[in-house]
Short mmCIF file of N, CA and C in Angstrom, two decimals:
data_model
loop_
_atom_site.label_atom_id
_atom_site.label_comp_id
_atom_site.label_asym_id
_atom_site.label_seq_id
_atom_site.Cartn_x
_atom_site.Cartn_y
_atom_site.Cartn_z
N UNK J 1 -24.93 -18.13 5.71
CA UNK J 1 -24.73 -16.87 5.03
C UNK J 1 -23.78 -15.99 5.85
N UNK J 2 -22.77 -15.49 5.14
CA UNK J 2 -21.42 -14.40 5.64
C UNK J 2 -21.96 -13.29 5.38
N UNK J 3 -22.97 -12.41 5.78
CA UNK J 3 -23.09 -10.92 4.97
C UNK J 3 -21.48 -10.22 5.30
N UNK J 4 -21.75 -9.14 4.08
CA UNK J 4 -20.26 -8.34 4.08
C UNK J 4 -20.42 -7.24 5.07
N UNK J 5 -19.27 -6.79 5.70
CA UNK J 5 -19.34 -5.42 6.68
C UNK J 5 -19.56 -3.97 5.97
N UNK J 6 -19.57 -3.94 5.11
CA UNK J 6 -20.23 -2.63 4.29
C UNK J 6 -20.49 -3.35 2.72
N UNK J 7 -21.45 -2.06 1.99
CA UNK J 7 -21.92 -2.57 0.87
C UNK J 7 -22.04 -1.08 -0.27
N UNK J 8 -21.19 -1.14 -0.91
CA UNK J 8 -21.25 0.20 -2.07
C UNK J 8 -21.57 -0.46 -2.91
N UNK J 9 -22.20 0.80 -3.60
CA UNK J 9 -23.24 1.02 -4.91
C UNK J 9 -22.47 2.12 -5.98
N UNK J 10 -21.16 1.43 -6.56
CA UNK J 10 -20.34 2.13 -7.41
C UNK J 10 -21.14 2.34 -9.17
N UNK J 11 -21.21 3.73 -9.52
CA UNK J 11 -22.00 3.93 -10.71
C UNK J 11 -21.25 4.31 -12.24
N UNK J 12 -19.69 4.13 -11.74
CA UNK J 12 -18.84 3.96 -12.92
C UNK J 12 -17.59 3.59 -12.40
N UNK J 13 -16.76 2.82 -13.31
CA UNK J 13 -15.78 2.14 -13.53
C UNK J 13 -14.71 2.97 -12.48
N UNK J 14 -14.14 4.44 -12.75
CA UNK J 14 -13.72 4.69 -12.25
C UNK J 14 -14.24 5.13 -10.18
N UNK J 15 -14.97 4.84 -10.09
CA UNK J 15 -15.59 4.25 -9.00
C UNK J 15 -15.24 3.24 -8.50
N UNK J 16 -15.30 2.72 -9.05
CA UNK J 16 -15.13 1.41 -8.79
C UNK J 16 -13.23 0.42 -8.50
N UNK J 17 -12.47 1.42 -9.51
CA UNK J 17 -11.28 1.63 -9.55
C UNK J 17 -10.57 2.18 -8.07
N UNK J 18 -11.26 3.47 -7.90
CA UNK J 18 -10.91 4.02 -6.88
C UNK J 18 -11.10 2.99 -4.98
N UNK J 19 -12.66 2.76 -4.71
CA UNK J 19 -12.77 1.90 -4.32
C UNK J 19 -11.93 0.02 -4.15
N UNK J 20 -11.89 0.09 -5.31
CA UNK J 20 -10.98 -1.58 -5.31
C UNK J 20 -9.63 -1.31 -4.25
N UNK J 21 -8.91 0.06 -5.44
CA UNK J 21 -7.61 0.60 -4.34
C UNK J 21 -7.61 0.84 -3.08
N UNK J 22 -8.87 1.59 -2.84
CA UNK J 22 -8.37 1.54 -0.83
C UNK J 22 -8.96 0.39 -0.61
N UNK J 23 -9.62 -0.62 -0.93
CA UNK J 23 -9.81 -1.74 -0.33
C UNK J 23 -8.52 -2.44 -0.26
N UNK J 24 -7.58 -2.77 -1.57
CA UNK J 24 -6.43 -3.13 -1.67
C UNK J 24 -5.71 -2.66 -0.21
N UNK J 25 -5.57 -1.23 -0.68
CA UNK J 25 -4.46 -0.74 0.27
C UNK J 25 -4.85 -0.77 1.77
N UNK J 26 -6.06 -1.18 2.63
CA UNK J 26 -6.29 -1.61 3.91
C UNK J 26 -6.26 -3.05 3.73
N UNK J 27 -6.24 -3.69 2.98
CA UNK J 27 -6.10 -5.52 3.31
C UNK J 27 -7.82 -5.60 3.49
N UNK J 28 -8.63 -4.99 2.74
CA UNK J 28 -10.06 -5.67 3.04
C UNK J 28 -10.50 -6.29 1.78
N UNK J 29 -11.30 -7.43 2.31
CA UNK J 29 -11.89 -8.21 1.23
C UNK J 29 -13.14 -7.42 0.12
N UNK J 30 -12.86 -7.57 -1.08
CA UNK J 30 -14.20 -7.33 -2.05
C UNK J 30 -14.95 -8.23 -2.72
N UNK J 31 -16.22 -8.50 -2.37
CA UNK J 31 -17.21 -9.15 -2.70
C UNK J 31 -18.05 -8.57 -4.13
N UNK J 32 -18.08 -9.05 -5.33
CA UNK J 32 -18.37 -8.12 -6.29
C UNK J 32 -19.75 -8.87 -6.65
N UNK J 33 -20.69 -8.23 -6.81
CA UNK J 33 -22.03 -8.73 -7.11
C UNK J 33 -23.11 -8.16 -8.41
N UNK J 34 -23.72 -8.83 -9.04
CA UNK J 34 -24.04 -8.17 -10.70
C UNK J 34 -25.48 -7.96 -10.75
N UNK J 35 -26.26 -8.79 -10.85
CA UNK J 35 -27.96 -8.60 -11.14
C UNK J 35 -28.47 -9.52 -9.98
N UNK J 36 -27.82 -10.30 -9.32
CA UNK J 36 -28.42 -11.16 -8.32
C UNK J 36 -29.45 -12.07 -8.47
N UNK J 37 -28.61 -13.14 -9.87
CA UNK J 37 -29.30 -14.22 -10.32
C UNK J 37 -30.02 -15.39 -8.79
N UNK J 38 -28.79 -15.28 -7.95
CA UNK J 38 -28.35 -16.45 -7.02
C UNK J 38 -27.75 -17.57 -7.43
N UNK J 39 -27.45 -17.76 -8.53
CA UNK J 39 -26.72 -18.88 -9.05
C UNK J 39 -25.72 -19.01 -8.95
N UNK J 40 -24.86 -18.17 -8.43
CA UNK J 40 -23.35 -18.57 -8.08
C UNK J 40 -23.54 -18.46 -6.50
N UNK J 41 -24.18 -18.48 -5.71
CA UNK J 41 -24.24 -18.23 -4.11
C UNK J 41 -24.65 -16.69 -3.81
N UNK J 42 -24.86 -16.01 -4.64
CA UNK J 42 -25.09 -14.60 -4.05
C UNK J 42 -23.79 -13.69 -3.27
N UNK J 43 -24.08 -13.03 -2.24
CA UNK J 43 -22.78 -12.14 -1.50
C UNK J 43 -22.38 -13.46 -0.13
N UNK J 44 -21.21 -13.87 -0.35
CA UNK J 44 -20.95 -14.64 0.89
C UNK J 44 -19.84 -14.26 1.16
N UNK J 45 -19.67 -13.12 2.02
CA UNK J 45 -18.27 -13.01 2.61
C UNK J 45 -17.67 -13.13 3.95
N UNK J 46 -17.32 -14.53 3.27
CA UNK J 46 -16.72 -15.60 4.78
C UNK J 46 -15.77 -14.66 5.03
N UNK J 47 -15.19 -13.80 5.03
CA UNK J 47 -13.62 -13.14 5.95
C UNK J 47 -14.20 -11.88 5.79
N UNK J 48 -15.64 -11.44 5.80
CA UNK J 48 -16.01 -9.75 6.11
C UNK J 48 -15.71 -9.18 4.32
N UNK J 49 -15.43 -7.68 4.87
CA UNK J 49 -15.25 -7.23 3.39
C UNK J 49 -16.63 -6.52 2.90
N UNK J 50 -15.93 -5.86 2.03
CA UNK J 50 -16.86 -4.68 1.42
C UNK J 50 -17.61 -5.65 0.05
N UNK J 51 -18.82 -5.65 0.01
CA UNK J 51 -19.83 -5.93 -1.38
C UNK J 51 -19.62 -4.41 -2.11
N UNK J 52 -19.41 -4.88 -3.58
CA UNK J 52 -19.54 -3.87 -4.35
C UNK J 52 -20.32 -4.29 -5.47
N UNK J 53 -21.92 -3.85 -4.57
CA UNK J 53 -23.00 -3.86 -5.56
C UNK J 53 -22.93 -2.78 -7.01
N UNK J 54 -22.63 -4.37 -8.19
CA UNK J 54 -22.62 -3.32 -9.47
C UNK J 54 -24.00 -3.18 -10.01
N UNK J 55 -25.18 -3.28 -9.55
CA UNK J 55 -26.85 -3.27 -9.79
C UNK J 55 -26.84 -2.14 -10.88
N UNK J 56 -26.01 -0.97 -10.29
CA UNK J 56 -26.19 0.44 -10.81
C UNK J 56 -25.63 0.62 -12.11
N UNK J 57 -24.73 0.08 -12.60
CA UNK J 57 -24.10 0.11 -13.77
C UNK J 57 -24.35 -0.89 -14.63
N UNK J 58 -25.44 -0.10 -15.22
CA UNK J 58 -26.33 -0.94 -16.23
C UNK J 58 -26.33 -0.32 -18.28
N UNK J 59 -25.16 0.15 -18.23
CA UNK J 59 -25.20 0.91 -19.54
C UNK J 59 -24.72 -0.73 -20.61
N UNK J 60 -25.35 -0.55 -21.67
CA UNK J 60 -24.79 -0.47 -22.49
C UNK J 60 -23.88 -0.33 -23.57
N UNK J 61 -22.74 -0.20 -23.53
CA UNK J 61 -21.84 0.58 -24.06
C UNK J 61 -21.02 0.36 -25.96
N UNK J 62 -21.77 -0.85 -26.27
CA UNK J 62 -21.39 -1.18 -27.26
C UNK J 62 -22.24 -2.07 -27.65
N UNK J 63 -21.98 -1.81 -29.42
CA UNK J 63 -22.97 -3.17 -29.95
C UNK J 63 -22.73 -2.98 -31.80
N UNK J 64 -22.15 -4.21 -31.45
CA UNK J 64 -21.66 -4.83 -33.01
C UNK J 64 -22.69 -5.40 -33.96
N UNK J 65 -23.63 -4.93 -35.03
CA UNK J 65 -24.21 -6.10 -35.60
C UNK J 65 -23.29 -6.77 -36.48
N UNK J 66 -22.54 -5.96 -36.38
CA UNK J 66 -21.19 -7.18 -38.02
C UNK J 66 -21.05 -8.45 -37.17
N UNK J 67 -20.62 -8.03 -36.16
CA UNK J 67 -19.63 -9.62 -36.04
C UNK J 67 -20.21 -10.09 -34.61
N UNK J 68 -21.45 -9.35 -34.11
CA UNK J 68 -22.87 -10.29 -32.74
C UNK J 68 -22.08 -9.82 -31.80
N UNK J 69 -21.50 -9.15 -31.52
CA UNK J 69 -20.94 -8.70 -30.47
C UNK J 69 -21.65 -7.46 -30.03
N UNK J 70 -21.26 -7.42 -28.06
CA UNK J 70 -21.72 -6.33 -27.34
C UNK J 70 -21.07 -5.95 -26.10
N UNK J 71 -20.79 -4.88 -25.92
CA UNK J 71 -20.26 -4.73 -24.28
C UNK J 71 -21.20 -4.20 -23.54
N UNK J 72 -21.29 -4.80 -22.41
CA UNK J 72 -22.68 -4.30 -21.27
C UNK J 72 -21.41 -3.87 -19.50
N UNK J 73 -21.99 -3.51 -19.20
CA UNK J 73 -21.37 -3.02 -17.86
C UNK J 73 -22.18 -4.48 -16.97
N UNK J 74 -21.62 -4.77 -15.88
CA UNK J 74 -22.24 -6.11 -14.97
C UNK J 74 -23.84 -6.07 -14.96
N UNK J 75 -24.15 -4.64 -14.80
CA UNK J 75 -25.51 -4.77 -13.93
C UNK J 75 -26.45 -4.60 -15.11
N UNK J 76 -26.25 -5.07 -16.22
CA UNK J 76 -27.30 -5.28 -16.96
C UNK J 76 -27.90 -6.37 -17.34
N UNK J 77 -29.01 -6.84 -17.28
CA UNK J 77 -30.08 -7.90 -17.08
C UNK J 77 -29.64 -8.52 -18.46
N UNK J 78 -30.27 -9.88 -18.66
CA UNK J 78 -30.38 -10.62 -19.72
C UNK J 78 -31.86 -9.54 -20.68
N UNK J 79 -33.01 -9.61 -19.54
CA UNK J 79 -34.12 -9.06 -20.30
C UNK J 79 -34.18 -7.29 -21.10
N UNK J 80 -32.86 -6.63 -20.23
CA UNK J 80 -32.75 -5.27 -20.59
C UNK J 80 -31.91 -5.28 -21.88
N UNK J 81 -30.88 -6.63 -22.20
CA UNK J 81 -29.98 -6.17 -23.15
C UNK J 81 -30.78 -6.99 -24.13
N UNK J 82 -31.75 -8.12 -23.53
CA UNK J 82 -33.13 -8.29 -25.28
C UNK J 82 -33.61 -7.26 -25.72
N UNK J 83 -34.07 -6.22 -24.36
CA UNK J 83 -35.23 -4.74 -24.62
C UNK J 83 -33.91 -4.00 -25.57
N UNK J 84 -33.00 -4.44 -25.43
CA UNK J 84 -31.89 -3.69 -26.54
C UNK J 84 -31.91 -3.78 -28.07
N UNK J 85 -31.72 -5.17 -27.54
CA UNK J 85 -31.49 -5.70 -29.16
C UNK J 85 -33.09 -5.75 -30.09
N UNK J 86 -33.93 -5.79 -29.52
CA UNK J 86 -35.65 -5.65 -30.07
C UNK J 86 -35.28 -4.71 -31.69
N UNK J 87 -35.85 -5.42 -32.22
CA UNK J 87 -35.80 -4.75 -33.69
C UNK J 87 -34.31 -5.32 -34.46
N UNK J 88 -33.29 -5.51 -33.95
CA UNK J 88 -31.89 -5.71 -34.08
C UNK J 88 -31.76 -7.03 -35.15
N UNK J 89 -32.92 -8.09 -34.95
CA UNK J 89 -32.78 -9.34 -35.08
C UNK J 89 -31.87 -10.63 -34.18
N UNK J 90 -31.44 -10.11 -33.36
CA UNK J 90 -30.35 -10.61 -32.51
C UNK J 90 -31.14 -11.00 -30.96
N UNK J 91 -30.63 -11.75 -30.52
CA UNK J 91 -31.28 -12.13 -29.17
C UNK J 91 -30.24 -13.01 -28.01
N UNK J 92 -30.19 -12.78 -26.91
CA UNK J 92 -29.20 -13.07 -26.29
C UNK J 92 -30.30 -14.07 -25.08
N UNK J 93 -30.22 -15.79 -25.85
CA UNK J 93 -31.12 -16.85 -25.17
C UNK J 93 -30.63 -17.25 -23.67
N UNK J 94 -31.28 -17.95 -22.78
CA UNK J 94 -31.07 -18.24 -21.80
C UNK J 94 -30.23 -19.52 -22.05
N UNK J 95 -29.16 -19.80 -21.23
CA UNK J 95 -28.16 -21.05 -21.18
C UNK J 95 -27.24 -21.23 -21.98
N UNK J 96 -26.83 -20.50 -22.95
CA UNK J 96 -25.41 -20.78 -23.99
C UNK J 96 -24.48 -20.21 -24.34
N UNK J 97 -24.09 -19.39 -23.18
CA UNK J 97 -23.01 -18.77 -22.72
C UNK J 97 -22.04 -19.80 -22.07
N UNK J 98 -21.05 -19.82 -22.20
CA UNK J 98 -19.97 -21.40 -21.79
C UNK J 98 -20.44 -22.16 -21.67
N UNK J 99 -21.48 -22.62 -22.43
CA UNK J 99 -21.96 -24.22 -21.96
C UNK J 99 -21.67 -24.99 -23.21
N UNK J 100 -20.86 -24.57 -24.37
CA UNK J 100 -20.73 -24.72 -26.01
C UNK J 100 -22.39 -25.26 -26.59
N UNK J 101 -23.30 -25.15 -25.36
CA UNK J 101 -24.41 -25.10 -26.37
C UNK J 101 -24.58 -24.34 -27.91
#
């Protein structure tokens, strides 16, 4: 395990914007992290670098019943955007997201 040399907790986009840029503009690495399944390895930052825990940005921001569509910000759970859709008829199952299941 590489932990990162600092770790922000950005709570909107433009946060997050701002942040990316001075990381850019010093040459430091960004480690970007979402609900912390562990399924992709978690935070491993082999060359240091800032984690930018998106945990906090958990909105919602859209939701289509015409055509099953939704926009969620990273840090929203599989189980928070079901507690969404509840009543909706719609349900967002475990495993069939790129798998062409």
């Amino acid at each position: 395990c590489a932990p990162p040399d600092a770790v922000v907790w950005p709570r909107t986009v433009g946060q997050v914007q701002e942040l990316a840029a001075l990381c850019y503009r010093c040459g430091v690495p960004m480690v970007p992290f979402g609900t912390g399944t562990g399924l992709e390895g978690g935070v491993n930052a082999v060359q240091g670098g800032v984690c930018f825990d998106l945990s906090h940005m958990d909105a919602i921001t859209e939701l289509s019943l015409e055509d099953f569509s939704v926009a969620v910000e990273p840090g929203v759970t599989r189980k928070a955007l079901n507690s969404h859709l509840r009543g909706t008829g719609l349900w967002f199952p475990v495993g069939t997201v790129g798998t062409g299941e």
